[in-house]
Coordinates of C-alpha atoms and ligand atoms in Angstrom, one line a residue:
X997 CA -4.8 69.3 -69.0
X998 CA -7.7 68.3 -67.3
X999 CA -10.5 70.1 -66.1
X1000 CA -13.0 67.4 -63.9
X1001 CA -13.7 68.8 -61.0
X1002 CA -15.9 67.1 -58.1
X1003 CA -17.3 69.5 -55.5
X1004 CA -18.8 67.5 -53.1
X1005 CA -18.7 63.9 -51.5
X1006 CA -22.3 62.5 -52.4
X1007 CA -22.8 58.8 -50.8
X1008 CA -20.7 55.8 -49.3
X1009 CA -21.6 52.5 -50.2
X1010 CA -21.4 49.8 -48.0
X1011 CA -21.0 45.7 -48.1
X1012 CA -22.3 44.3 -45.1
X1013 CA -22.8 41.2 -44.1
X1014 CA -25.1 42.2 -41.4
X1015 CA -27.2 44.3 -43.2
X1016 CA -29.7 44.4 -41.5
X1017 CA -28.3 45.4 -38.3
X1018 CA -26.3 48.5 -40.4
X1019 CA -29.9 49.5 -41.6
X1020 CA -31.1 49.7 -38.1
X1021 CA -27.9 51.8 -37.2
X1022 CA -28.7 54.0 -39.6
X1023 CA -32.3 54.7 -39.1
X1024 CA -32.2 54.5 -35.3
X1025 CA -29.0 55.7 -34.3
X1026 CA -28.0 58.0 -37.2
X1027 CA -31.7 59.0 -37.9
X1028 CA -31.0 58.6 -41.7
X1029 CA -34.4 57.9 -43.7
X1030 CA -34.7 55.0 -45.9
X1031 CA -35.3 56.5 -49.4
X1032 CA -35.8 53.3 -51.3
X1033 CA -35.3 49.1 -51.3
X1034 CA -34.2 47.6 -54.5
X1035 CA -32.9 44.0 -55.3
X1036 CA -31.9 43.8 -51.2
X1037 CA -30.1 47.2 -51.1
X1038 CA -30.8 49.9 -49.2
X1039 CA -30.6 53.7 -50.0
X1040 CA -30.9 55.6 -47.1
X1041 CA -30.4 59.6 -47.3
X1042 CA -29.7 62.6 -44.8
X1043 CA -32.6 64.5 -45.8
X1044 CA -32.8 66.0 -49.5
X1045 CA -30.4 63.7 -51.9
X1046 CA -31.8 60.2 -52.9
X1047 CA -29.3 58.6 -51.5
X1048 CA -25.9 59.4 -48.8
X1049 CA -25.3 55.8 -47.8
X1050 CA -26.2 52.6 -49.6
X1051 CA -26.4 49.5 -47.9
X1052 CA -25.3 46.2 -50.1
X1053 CA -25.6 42.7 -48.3
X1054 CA -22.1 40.8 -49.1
X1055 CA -20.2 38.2 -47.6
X1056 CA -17.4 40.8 -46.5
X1057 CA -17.9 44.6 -44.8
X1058 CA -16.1 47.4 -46.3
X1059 CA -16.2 49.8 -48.7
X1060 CA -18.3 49.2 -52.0
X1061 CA -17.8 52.6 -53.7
X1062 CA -17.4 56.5 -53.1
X1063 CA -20.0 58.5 -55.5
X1064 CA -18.6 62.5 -55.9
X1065 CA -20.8 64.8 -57.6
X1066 CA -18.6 66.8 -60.6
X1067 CA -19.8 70.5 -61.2
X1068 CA -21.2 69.8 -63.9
X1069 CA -18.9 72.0 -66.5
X1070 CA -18.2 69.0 -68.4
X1071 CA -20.4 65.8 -69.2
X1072 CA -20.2 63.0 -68.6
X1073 CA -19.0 61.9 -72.1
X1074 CA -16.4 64.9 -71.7
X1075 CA -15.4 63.8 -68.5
X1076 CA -14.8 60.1 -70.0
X1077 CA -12.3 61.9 -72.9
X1078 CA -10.4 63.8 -70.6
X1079 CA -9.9 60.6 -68.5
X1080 CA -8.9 59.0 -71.4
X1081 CA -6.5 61.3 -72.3
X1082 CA -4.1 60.9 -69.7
X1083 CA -4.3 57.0 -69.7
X1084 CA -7.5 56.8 -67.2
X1085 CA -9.6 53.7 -67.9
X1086 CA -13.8 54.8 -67.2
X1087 CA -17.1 53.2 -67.7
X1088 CA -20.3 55.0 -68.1
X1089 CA -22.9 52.9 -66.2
X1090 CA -26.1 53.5 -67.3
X1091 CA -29.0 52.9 -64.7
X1092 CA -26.6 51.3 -62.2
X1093 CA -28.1 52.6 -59.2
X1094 CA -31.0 54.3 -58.6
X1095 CA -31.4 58.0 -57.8
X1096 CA -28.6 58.3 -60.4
X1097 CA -29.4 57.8 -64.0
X1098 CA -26.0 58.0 -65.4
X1099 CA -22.5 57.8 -63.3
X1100 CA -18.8 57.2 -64.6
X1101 CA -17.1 54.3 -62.9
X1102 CA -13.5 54.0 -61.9
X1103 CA -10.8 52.8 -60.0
X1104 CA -8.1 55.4 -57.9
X1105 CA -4.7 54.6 -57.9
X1106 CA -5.7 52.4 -54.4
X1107 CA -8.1 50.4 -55.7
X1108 CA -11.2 52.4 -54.6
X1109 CA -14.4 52.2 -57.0
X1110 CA -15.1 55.7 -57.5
X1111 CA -18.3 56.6 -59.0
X1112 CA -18.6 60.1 -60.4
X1113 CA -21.9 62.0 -61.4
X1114 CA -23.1 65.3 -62.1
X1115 CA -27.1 64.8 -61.0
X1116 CA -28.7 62.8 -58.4
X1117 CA -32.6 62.6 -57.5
X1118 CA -33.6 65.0 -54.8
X1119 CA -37.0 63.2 -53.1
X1120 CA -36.7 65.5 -50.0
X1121 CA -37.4 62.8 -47.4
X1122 CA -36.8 65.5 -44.5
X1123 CA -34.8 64.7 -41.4
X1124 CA -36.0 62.0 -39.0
X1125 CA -37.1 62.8 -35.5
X1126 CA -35.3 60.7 -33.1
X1127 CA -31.6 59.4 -33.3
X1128 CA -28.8 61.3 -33.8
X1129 CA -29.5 63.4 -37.3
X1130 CA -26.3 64.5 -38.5
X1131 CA -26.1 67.7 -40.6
X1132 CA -24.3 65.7 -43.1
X1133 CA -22.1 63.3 -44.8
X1134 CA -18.7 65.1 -44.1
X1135 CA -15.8 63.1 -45.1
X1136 CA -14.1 60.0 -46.0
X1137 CA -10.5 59.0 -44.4
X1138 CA -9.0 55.6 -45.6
X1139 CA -6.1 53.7 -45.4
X1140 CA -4.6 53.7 -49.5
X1141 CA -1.7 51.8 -50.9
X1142 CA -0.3 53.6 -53.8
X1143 CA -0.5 56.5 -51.0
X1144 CA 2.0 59.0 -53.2
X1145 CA -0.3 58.2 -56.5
X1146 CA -3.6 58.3 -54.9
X1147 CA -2.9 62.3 -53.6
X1148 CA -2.0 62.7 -56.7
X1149 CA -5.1 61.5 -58.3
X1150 CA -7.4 63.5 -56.1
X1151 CA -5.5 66.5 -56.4
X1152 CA -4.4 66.4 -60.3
X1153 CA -7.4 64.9 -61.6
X1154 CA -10.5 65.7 -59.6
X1155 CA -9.7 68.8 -58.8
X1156 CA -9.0 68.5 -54.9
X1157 CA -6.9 71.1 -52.5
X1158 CA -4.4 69.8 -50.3
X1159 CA -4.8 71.7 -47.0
X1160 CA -2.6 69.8 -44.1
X1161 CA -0.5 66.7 -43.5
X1162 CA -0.1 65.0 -40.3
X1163 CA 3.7 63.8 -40.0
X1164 CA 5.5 63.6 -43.5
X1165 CA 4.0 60.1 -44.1
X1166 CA 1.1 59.5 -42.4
X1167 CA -2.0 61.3 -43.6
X1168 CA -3.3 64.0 -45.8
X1169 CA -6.0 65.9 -46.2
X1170 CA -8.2 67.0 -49.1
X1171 CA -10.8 69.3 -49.8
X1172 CA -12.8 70.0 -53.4
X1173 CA -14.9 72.7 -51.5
X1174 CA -14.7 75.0 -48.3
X1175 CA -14.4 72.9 -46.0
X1176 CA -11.0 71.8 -44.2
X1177 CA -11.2 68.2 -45.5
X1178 CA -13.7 66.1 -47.9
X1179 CA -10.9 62.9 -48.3
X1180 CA -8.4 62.2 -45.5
X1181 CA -5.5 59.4 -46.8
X1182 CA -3.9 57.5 -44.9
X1183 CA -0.5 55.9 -46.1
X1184 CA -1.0 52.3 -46.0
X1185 CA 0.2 48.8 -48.0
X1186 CA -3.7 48.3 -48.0
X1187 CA -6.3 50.0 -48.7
X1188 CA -9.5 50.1 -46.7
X1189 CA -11.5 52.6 -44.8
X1190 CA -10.0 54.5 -42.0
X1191 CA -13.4 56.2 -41.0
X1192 CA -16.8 57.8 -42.4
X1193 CA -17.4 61.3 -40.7
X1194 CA -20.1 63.1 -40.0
X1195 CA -21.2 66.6 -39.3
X1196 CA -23.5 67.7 -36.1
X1197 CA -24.5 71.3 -34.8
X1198 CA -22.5 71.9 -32.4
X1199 CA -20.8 70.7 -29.2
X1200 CA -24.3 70.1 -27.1
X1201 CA -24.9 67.9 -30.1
X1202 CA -21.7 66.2 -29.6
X1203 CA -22.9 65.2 -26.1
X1204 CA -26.3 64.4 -26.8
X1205 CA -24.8 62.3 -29.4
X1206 CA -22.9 60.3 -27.4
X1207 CA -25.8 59.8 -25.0
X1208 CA -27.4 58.1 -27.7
X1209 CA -25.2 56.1 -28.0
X1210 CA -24.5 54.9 -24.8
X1211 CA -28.5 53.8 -24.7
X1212 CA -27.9 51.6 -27.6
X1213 CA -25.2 50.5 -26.2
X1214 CA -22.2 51.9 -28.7
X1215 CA -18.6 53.2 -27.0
X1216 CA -16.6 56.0 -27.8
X1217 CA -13.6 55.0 -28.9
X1218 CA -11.6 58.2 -28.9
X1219 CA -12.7 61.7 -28.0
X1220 CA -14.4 63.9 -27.4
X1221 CA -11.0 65.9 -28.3
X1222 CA -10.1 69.0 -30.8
X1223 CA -8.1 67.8 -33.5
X1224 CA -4.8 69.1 -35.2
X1225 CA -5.9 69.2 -38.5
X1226 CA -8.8 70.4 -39.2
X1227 CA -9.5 71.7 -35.4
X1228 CA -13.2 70.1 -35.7
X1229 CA -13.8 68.2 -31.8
X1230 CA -14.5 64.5 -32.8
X1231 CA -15.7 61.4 -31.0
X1232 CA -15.4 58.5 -32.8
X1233 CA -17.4 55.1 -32.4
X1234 CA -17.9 51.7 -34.5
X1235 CA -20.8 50.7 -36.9
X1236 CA -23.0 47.9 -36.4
X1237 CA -20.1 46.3 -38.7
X1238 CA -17.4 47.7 -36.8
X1239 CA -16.8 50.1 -39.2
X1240 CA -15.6 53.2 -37.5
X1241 CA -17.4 56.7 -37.5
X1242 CA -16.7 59.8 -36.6
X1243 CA -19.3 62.7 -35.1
X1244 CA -17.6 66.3 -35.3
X1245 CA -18.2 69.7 -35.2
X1246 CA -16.3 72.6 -35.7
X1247 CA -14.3 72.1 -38.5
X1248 CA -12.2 74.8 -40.0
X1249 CA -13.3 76.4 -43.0
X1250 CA -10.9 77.3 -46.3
X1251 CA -10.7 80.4 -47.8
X1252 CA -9.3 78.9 -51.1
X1253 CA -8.7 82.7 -52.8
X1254 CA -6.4 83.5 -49.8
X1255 CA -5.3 80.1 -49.3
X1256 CA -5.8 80.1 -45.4
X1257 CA -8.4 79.1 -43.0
X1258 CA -11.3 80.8 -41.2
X1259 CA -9.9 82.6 -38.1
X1260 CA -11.0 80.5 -35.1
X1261 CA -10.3 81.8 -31.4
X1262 CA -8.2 78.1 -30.6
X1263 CA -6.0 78.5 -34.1
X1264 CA -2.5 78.9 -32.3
X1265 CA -1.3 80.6 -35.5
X1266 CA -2.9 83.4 -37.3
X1267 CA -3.6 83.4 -40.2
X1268 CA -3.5 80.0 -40.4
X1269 CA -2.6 78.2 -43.5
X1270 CA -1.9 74.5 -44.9
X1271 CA 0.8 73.1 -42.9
X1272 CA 2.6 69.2 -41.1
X1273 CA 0.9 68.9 -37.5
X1274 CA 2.2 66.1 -35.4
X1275 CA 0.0 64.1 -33.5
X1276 CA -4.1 63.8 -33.2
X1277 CA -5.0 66.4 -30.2
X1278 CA -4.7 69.8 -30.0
X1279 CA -5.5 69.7 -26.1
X1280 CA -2.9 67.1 -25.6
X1281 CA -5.5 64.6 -24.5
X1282 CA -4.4 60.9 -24.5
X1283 CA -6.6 58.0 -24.8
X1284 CA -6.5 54.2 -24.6
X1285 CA -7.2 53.9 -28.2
X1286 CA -4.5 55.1 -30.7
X1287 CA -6.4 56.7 -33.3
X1288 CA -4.1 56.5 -36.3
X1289 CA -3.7 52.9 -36.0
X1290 CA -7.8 52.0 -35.8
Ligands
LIG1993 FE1 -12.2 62.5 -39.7

């Protein structure tokens, strides 16, 4: 039995081989505040953590690592046993990045590096004044091989929720707090990342978003639209890597003691619990760009 159990989704690290074109998206598009520059990567936060995105300079783009924040019930030492115990190889990295004294370092059953830590530095940079200024790091979707094993993972032995599917094989979702989805997996024979989502205000901050955008010169790809799952209206748009990102709002919130969502005035079905949606929109809107093969 284990009992490690991740509550929230702390940071995305990056490789870029560009990187400093996905600093400059970051601090003038996404507003994000550069927190601190160390052997050429960059730690940029959304406001209080020491760090929500990293920036690594690489020869390839992509995903470096995921860092989760556990609750803290166990430490880090415990953690490593209980890994152990069901045949889960771990490393406790000492130092490894800063902001983080102490993280445990694995690989899910896609190949992900997932980093796992229970405290993280708190310099309260404060939001930035111009760009677009997300609430917050909201989720990760990414294409997994290993799809069947990698639910598993999150769900057995981090401590995840399943809330919905899309289709029987294409995606599921993931929470390890309230709201409707933390990890989104996509079934894949590679893994990679599908997108990085963020959270804004509300729907005027959807548009102003995308108005931003436009100056600098970024597309949306797909949306704005209300999705199936989840029910959060999305508009989604690529990186200065072409990495893709999602703005949304809206998102529906679990009740995990009733096992249902928050009641929402465009939920078709009250109350509305975990189910299979087919297809993206829930308005029916089509778009150029098909969203689950990005
Ligand atoms: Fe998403």
């Amino acid at each position: 039995m284990v009992n490690v159990k991740v509550f929230r989704l702390g940071y995305a690290d990056f490789f870029s081989p560009v990187p400093e074109k996905m600093v400059n998206y970051y601090t003038n598009t996404m507003g994000y505040r550069i927190t601190e520059e160390k052997d050429g990567i960059t730690y940029l936060s959304n406001g209080v953590d020491h760090h929500n995105i990293v920036i690594t300079p690489s020869i390839q783009k992509g995903i470096r690592s995921y860092g989760y924040q556990l609750d803290g019930q166990l430490s880090l030492e415990e953690v490593q046993e209980q890994l152990h115990s069901i045949g889960i190889d771990s490393r406790l990295i000492i130092d490894g990045k800063p902001g983080i004294s102490r993280f445990v370092e694995l690989n899910d059953p896609a190949g992900n590096i997932v980093e796992l830590f229970t405290e993280m530095g708190q310099p309260v940079v404060g939001f930035g004044t111009s760009g677009i200024l997300p609430l917050k790091l909201g989720h990760i979707a990414f294409y997994a091989k290993n799809f069947v094993e990698t639910i598993e993972f999150y769900r057995d032995v981090l401590g995840f929720t399943f809330t919905d599917k899309i289709g029987e094989e294409f995606c599921n979702f993931l929470t390890c707090n309230y709201e409707h989805h933390v990890l989104n997996i996509v079934a894949s024979n590679e893994t990679r990342l599908h997108h990085i989502a963020y959270q804004l205000r509300d729907a005027g901050h959807q548009y102003a978003s995308s108005d931003i955008l436009a100056r600098q010169g970024l597309s949306v790809l797909w949306g704005p639209s209300r999705h199936t799952a989840g029910h959060n209206i999305a508009t989604y748009h690529h990186d200065a890597d072409g990495n893709v990102v999602e703005l949304y709002t809206e998102m529906d919130v679990y009740i995990p003691e009733l096992d249902i969502f928050e009641p929402r005035p465009w939920h078709q079905k009250l109350p509305l619990k975990p189910r299979k949606w087919e297809g993206l929109s829930s308005w029916g809107t089509e778009f150029e760009v098909d969203l689950a093969k990005i």
